[in-house]
């Protein structure tokens, strides 16, 4: 890419690196109820890990009560490059009292600025940089250049950009005027790409600049242009300038430029988008819909009918088209109500999802997709309508009635998109606490479908196994796939299901299937190394005393727990014919049992038909909230066990940060949660 001669950092490797200076400052923090956790290793990968590390540190130091702490995790640590130079803001996360943490962190180390983003945000640490009278950085100052680009807006999906001043635009053009050499940068998105994006966001990239950047990209990414992360400003400029090279570039990029093509609608763009959708790229459906409406049919319902007839027979494709229709209808509403506040707009969007389910202008496949999308919206529609009067409120309630009258019939034999990100699947895990015959049929069909990926198999098989609905058919379906597909590393630490090969091995053992011996032999081999922490989780299948003893030995050893205590509790419950809650409560106060792990397990096994396997108590999950309540109110448990449930309930986001709970809560649900806690205030005080 473009070589920026002289662009350097004076905070690189050695004693003066950013990392060294920040660590020196960090080691001096602490006191007055505030603890700075040690800098992270790879084991502290998320915020949940940070809170677990804090619990371990407090236990080791004998810190009791509610202490405040700050830390950064390994994902935040990516702000440093290999030399220790800071390449972006370092996000500092925290727990406890926000004011105490802010006071403990202070102003930051010399030469750096610390930004306080408030009680619901992380702190940001970045370098102090200088600018000239026009607000421009020294081109050789990496941090100053980065901060300048952040300020003016150099990212396509960032906030709306403002016009550039004359000096700012000249400065950017000057940066692109140097020699172009392939391989000049190692980052996926280079600073050169951001210079180009900052200009093209204002439609200011020149034909000569676009040509030179295209030639450099084609040379550096020859034969693999889809790996070029900086393609957008070049393609957008070429399309804007009406140049033939745009289509050559778009064809080489695959589905990535779909939205960009829709921003430049033409028959050629429409044909390219249709080809992407028919080739299986569901991410291009929305752009195809937008372009079709622009060129042929403004009415969103008529456009949806036309495209649905051509749409591939995939649930994900139909969901994408339904999403495009919802967006179009919502945009029309916003145009008609320009002064509507955010809450009113959210209410209208929820009502749109409900209405589309019974709108005969849409074909049945899209109404099925609408029924899925509106599942968690109908309660919000009812609640908001109940607070209003007049014909609009009455129509909203009628729409909710119509939705509920057809929902079960439309959704029978359907389920979520199993290829979506794990968090979205986790958000609806609580829906499967009981399984209907239609649910069981759908889950079994997905396990048997060769097109279902590892994540989908893990999700479906876990539900079937936990509810006792998995059998030999699932073993037969998966055995041909286990060596090539399932015997691969797949992280399951922060989700409610286990590695599918763990679950399959448990199932095979329970059934006494001949494949169980082969599976166990594979687990017993020393390689690959990733499976070592998971091997003991397979002991839940066909449990016996020897397995229980081996698991117990691991649990009390202090080794990293990734479901081991949970497995032991469930295993022991099966052997003893007891409820897992009563097995778990007997461990309270036992030597070698880490309290913070036991507390998570106690809540997680409240319903043995659907144990919650998340690595920690998930404070934004419906499932964890309801289990915490059930433990707190369970009259068969000891006071100590019920106190653990109360503590988990008090710390859940349902009352502290309800906006972060997913699916979103109704106001009635939040009020009910507050009332539940207030009714038990005496127990809270006793704790």
PDB file of N, CA and C in Angstrom, residues 126-181:
ATOM      1  N   UNK A 126      -5.145   6.529  26.658  1.00  0.00           N
ATOM      2  CA  UNK A 126      -4.485   6.762  25.377  1.00  0.00           C
ATOM      3  C   UNK A 126      -3.391   7.802  25.567  1.00  0.00           C
ATOM      4  N   UNK A 127      -2.559   7.937  24.564  1.00  0.00           N
ATOM      5  CA  UNK A 127      -1.442   8.877  24.642  1.00  0.00           C
ATOM      6  C   UNK A 127      -1.915  10.310  24.467  1.00  0.00           C
ATOM      7  N   UNK A 128      -1.209  11.231  25.092  1.00  0.00           N
ATOM      8  CA  UNK A 128      -1.396  12.658  24.850  1.00  0.00           C
ATOM      9  C   UNK A 128      -0.584  13.017  23.612  1.00  0.00           C
ATOM     10  N   UNK A 129      -1.213  13.686  22.640  1.00  0.00           N
ATOM     11  CA  UNK A 129      -0.530  14.051  21.394  1.00  0.00           C
ATOM     12  C   UNK A 129      -0.702  15.543  21.134  1.00  0.00           C
ATOM     13  N   UNK A 130       0.106  16.052  20.217  1.00  0.00           N
ATOM     14  CA  UNK A 130       0.091  17.479  19.883  1.00  0.00           C
ATOM     15  C   UNK A 130      -0.427  17.686  18.470  1.00  0.00           C
ATOM     16  N   UNK A 131      -1.038  18.839  18.218  1.00  0.00           N
ATOM     17  CA  UNK A 131      -1.495  19.212  16.883  1.00  0.00           C
ATOM     18  C   UNK A 131      -1.057  20.645  16.590  1.00  0.00           C
ATOM     19  N   UNK A 132      -1.072  21.008  15.282  1.00  0.00           N
ATOM     20  CA  UNK A 132      -0.725  22.370  14.887  1.00  0.00           C
ATOM     21  C   UNK A 132      -1.962  23.269  15.000  1.00  0.00           C
ATOM     22  N   UNK A 133      -1.843  24.561  14.681  1.00  0.00           N
ATOM     23  CA  UNK A 133      -2.999  25.463  14.822  1.00  0.00           C
ATOM     24  C   UNK A 133      -4.224  25.044  14.026  1.00  0.00           C
ATOM     25  N   UNK A 134      -4.060  24.250  12.968  1.00  0.00           N
ATOM     26  CA  UNK A 134      -5.201  23.770  12.187  1.00  0.00           C
ATOM     27  C   UNK A 134      -5.779  22.475  12.748  1.00  0.00           C
ATOM     28  N   UNK A 135      -5.256  22.008  13.890  1.00  0.00           N
ATOM     29  CA  UNK A 135      -5.745  20.768  14.484  1.00  0.00           C
ATOM     30  C   UNK A 135      -5.172  19.525  13.833  1.00  0.00           C
ATOM     31  N   UNK A 136      -4.056  19.671  13.110  1.00  0.00           N
ATOM     32  CA  UNK A 136      -3.469  18.558  12.363  1.00  0.00           C
ATOM     33  C   UNK A 136      -2.274  17.989  13.106  1.00  0.00           C
ATOM     34  N   UNK A 137      -2.128  16.667  13.103  1.00  0.00           N
ATOM     35  CA  UNK A 137      -0.996  16.048  13.798  1.00  0.00           C
ATOM     36  C   UNK A 137       0.257  16.058  12.935  1.00  0.00           C
ATOM     37  N   UNK A 138       1.380  15.845  13.560  1.00  0.00           N
ATOM     38  CA  UNK A 138       2.611  15.585  12.818  1.00  0.00           C
ATOM     39  C   UNK A 138       2.437  14.253  12.091  1.00  0.00           C
ATOM     40  N   UNK A 139       2.629  14.207  10.766  1.00  0.00           N
ATOM     41  CA  UNK A 139       2.427  12.940  10.039  1.00  0.00           C
ATOM     42  C   UNK A 139       3.280  11.793  10.549  1.00  0.00           C
ATOM     43  N   UNK A 140       4.361  12.123  11.292  1.00  0.00           N
ATOM     44  CA  UNK A 140       5.235  11.066  11.799  1.00  0.00           C
ATOM     45  C   UNK A 140       4.772  10.515  13.142  1.00  0.00           C
ATOM     46  N   UNK A 141       3.756  11.136  13.731  1.00  0.00           N
ATOM     47  CA  UNK A 141       3.267  10.716  15.046  1.00  0.00           C
ATOM     48  C   UNK A 141       2.106   9.741  14.855  1.00  0.00           C
ATOM     49  N   UNK A 142       2.363   8.446  15.031  1.00  0.00           N
ATOM     50  CA  UNK A 142       1.329   7.434  14.789  1.00  0.00           C
ATOM     51  C   UNK A 142       0.092   7.673  15.646  1.00  0.00           C
ATOM     52  N   UNK A 143       0.300   7.915  16.932  1.00  0.00           N
ATOM     53  CA  UNK A 143      -0.848   8.107  17.814  1.00  0.00           C
ATOM     54  C   UNK A 143      -1.620   9.358  17.438  1.00  0.00           C
ATOM     55  N   UNK A 144      -0.906  10.426  17.100  1.00  0.00           N
ATOM     56  CA  UNK A 144      -1.571  11.657  16.701  1.00  0.00           C
ATOM     57  C   UNK A 144      -2.371  11.480  15.430  1.00  0.00           C
ATOM     58  N   UNK A 145      -1.821  10.735  14.461  1.00  0.00           N
ATOM     59  CA  UNK A 145      -2.535  10.469  13.212  1.00  0.00           C
ATOM     60  C   UNK A 145      -3.786   9.645  13.496  1.00  0.00           C
ATOM     61  N   UNK A 146      -3.640   8.620  14.313  1.00  0.00           N
ATOM     62  CA  UNK A 146      -4.789   7.763  14.638  1.00  0.00           C
ATOM     63  C   UNK A 146      -5.891   8.562  15.310  1.00  0.00           C
ATOM     64  N   UNK A 147      -5.527   9.390  16.277  1.00  0.00           N
ATOM     65  CA  UNK A 147      -6.527  10.176  16.986  1.00  0.00           C
ATOM     66  C   UNK A 147      -7.186  11.197  16.066  1.00  0.00           C
ATOM     67  N   UNK A 148      -6.427  11.770  15.135  1.00  0.00           N
ATOM     68  CA  UNK A 148      -6.992  12.700  14.166  1.00  0.00           C
ATOM     69  C   UNK A 148      -8.026  12.000  13.287  1.00  0.00           C
ATOM     70  N   UNK A 149      -7.691  10.801  12.801  1.00  0.00           N
ATOM     71  CA  UNK A 149      -8.628  10.061  11.962  1.00  0.00           C
ATOM     72  C   UNK A 149      -9.880   9.674  12.747  1.00  0.00           C
ATOM     73  N   UNK A 150      -9.704   9.318  13.998  1.00  0.00           N
ATOM     74  CA  UNK A 150     -10.869   9.005  14.827  1.00  0.00           C
ATOM     75  C   UNK A 150     -11.761  10.238  14.994  1.00  0.00           C
ATOM     76  N   UNK A 151     -11.130  11.387  15.125  1.00  0.00           N
ATOM     77  CA  UNK A 151     -11.897  12.620  15.367  1.00  0.00           C
ATOM     78  C   UNK A 151     -12.705  13.037  14.141  1.00  0.00           C
ATOM     79  N   UNK A 152     -12.105  12.982  12.968  1.00  0.00           N
ATOM     80  CA  UNK A 152     -12.814  13.449  11.773  1.00  0.00           C
ATOM     81  C   UNK A 152     -13.770  12.394  11.218  1.00  0.00           C
ATOM     82  N   UNK A 153     -13.570  11.125  11.604  1.00  0.00           N
ATOM     83  CA  UNK A 153     -14.397  10.049  11.065  1.00  0.00           C
ATOM     84  C   UNK A 153     -13.763   9.460   9.834  1.00  0.00           C
ATOM     85  N   UNK A 154     -13.167   8.293   9.998  1.00  0.00           N
ATOM     86  CA  UNK A 154     -12.491   7.637   8.882  1.00  0.00           C
ATOM     87  C   UNK A 154     -12.921   6.191   8.758  1.00  0.00           C
ATOM     88  N   UNK A 155     -14.062   5.877   9.348  1.00  0.00           N
ATOM     89  CA  UNK A 155     -14.557   4.502   9.312  1.00  0.00           C
ATOM     90  C   UNK A 155     -15.956   4.513   8.722  1.00  0.00           C
ATOM     91  N   UNK A 156     -16.170   3.638   7.777  1.00  0.00           N
ATOM     92  CA  UNK A 156     -17.409   3.621   7.019  1.00  0.00           C
ATOM     93  C   UNK A 156     -18.635   3.414   7.905  1.00  0.00           C
ATOM     94  N   UNK A 157     -18.516   2.600   8.934  1.00  0.00           N
ATOM     95  CA  UNK A 157     -19.666   2.277   9.771  1.00  0.00           C
ATOM     96  C   UNK A 157     -19.653   3.061  11.083  1.00  0.00           C
ATOM     97  N   UNK A 158     -18.903   4.164  11.114  1.00  0.00           N
ATOM     98  CA  UNK A 158     -18.870   4.981  12.313  1.00  0.00           C
ATOM     99  C   UNK A 158     -19.987   6.008  12.329  1.00  0.00           C
ATOM    100  N   UNK A 159     -19.811   7.026  13.130  1.00  0.00           N
ATOM    101  CA  UNK A 159     -20.831   8.068  13.239  1.00  0.00           C
ATOM    102  C   UNK A 159     -20.881   8.881  11.942  1.00  0.00           C
ATOM    103  N   UNK A 160     -21.964   9.637  11.709  1.00  0.00           N
ATOM    104  CA  UNK A 160     -22.016  10.499  10.520  1.00  0.00           C
ATOM    105  C   UNK A 160     -20.838  11.464  10.498  1.00  0.00           C
ATOM    106  N   UNK A 161     -20.276  11.681   9.326  1.00  0.00           N
ATOM    107  CA  UNK A 161     -19.078  12.511   9.228  1.00  0.00           C
ATOM    108  C   UNK A 161     -19.456  13.952   8.923  1.00  0.00           C
ATOM    109  N   UNK A 162     -18.601  14.842   9.363  1.00  0.00           N
ATOM    110  CA  UNK A 162     -18.782  16.270   9.082  1.00  0.00           C
ATOM    111  C   UNK A 162     -17.837  16.670   7.953  1.00  0.00           C
ATOM    112  N   UNK A 163     -18.098  17.797   7.301  1.00  0.00           N
ATOM    113  CA  UNK A 163     -17.196  18.233   6.215  1.00  0.00           C
ATOM    114  C   UNK A 163     -15.782  18.474   6.731  1.00  0.00           C
ATOM    115  N   UNK A 164     -14.833  18.306   5.852  1.00  0.00           N
ATOM    116  CA  UNK A 164     -13.438  18.577   6.189  1.00  0.00           C
ATOM    117  C   UNK A 164     -13.138  20.054   5.977  1.00  0.00           C
ATOM    118  N   UNK A 165     -12.230  20.568   6.777  1.00  0.00           N
ATOM    119  CA  UNK A 165     -11.713  21.904   6.494  1.00  0.00           C
ATOM    120  C   UNK A 165     -10.731  21.803   5.329  1.00  0.00           C
ATOM    121  N   UNK A 166     -10.425  22.935   4.748  1.00  0.00           N
ATOM    122  CA  UNK A 166      -9.454  22.929   3.653  1.00  0.00           C
ATOM    123  C   UNK A 166      -8.117  22.327   4.059  1.00  0.00           C
ATOM    124  N   UNK A 167      -7.546  22.767   5.185  1.00  0.00           N
ATOM    125  CA  UNK A 167      -6.272  22.164   5.611  1.00  0.00           C
ATOM    126  C   UNK A 167      -6.378  20.661   5.867  1.00  0.00           C
ATOM    127  N   UNK A 168      -7.506  20.200   6.435  1.00  0.00           N
ATOM    128  CA  UNK A 168      -7.670  18.760   6.692  1.00  0.00           C
ATOM    129  C   UNK A 168      -7.693  17.971   5.393  1.00  0.00           C
ATOM    130  N   UNK A 169      -8.437  18.458   4.391  1.00  0.00           N
ATOM    131  CA  UNK A 169      -8.506  17.723   3.123  1.00  0.00           C
ATOM    132  C   UNK A 169      -7.159  17.719   2.426  1.00  0.00           C
ATOM    133  N   UNK A 170      -6.451  18.864   2.422  1.00  0.00           N
ATOM    134  CA  UNK A 170      -5.115  18.897   1.795  1.00  0.00           C
ATOM    135  C   UNK A 170      -4.161  17.952   2.506  1.00  0.00           C
ATOM    136  N   UNK A 171      -4.258  17.895   3.832  1.00  0.00           N
ATOM    137  CA  UNK A 171      -3.382  17.009   4.611  1.00  0.00           C
ATOM    138  C   UNK A 171      -3.601  15.556   4.198  1.00  0.00           C
ATOM    139  N   UNK A 172      -4.873  15.152   4.034  1.00  0.00           N
ATOM    140  CA  UNK A 172      -5.171  13.772   3.643  1.00  0.00           C
ATOM    141  C   UNK A 172      -4.684  13.468   2.230  1.00  0.00           C
ATOM    142  N   UNK A 173      -4.918  14.395   1.286  1.00  0.00           N
ATOM    143  CA  UNK A 173      -4.421  14.171  -0.075  1.00  0.00           C
ATOM    144  C   UNK A 173      -2.894  14.063  -0.091  1.00  0.00           C
ATOM    145  N   UNK A 174      -2.240  14.867   0.723  1.00  0.00           N
ATOM    146  CA  UNK A 174      -0.776  14.800   0.795  1.00  0.00           C
ATOM    147  C   UNK A 174      -0.309  13.437   1.282  1.00  0.00           C
ATOM    148  N   UNK A 175      -1.065  12.837   2.186  1.00  0.00           N
ATOM    149  CA  UNK A 175      -0.669  11.528   2.708  1.00  0.00           C
ATOM    150  C   UNK A 175      -0.755  10.453   1.613  1.00  0.00           C
ATOM    151  N   UNK A 176      -1.635  10.635   0.641  1.00  0.00           N
ATOM    152  CA  UNK A 176      -1.793   9.646  -0.430  1.00  0.00           C
ATOM    153  C   UNK A 176      -0.944   9.960  -1.645  1.00  0.00           C
ATOM    154  N   UNK A 177      -0.112  10.991  -1.544  1.00  0.00           N
ATOM    155  CA  UNK A 177       0.677  11.415  -2.707  1.00  0.00           C
ATOM    156  C   UNK A 177       2.021  10.717  -2.792  1.00  0.00           C
ATOM    157  N   UNK A 178       2.377   9.917  -1.802  1.00  0.00           N
ATOM    158  CA  UNK A 178       3.677   9.265  -1.801  1.00  0.00           C
ATOM    159  C   UNK A 178       3.719   8.050  -2.694  1.00  0.00           C
ATOM    160  N   UNK A 179       4.861   7.375  -2.738  1.00  0.00           N
ATOM    161  CA  UNK A 179       4.994   6.177  -3.579  1.00  0.00           C
ATOM    162  C   UNK A 179       4.093   5.055  -3.087  1.00  0.00           C
ATOM    163  N   UNK A 180       3.591   4.272  -4.025  1.00  0.00           N
ATOM    164  CA  UNK A 180       2.723   3.140  -3.714  1.00  0.00           C
ATOM    165  C   UNK A 180       3.521   1.860  -3.860  1.00  0.00           C
ATOM    166  N   UNK A 181       3.628   1.116  -2.767  1.00  0.00           N
ATOM    167  CA  UNK A 181       4.369  -0.142  -2.795  1.00  0.00           C
ATOM    168  C   UNK A 181       3.564  -1.222  -2.099  1.00  0.00           C
TER     169      UNK A 181
END
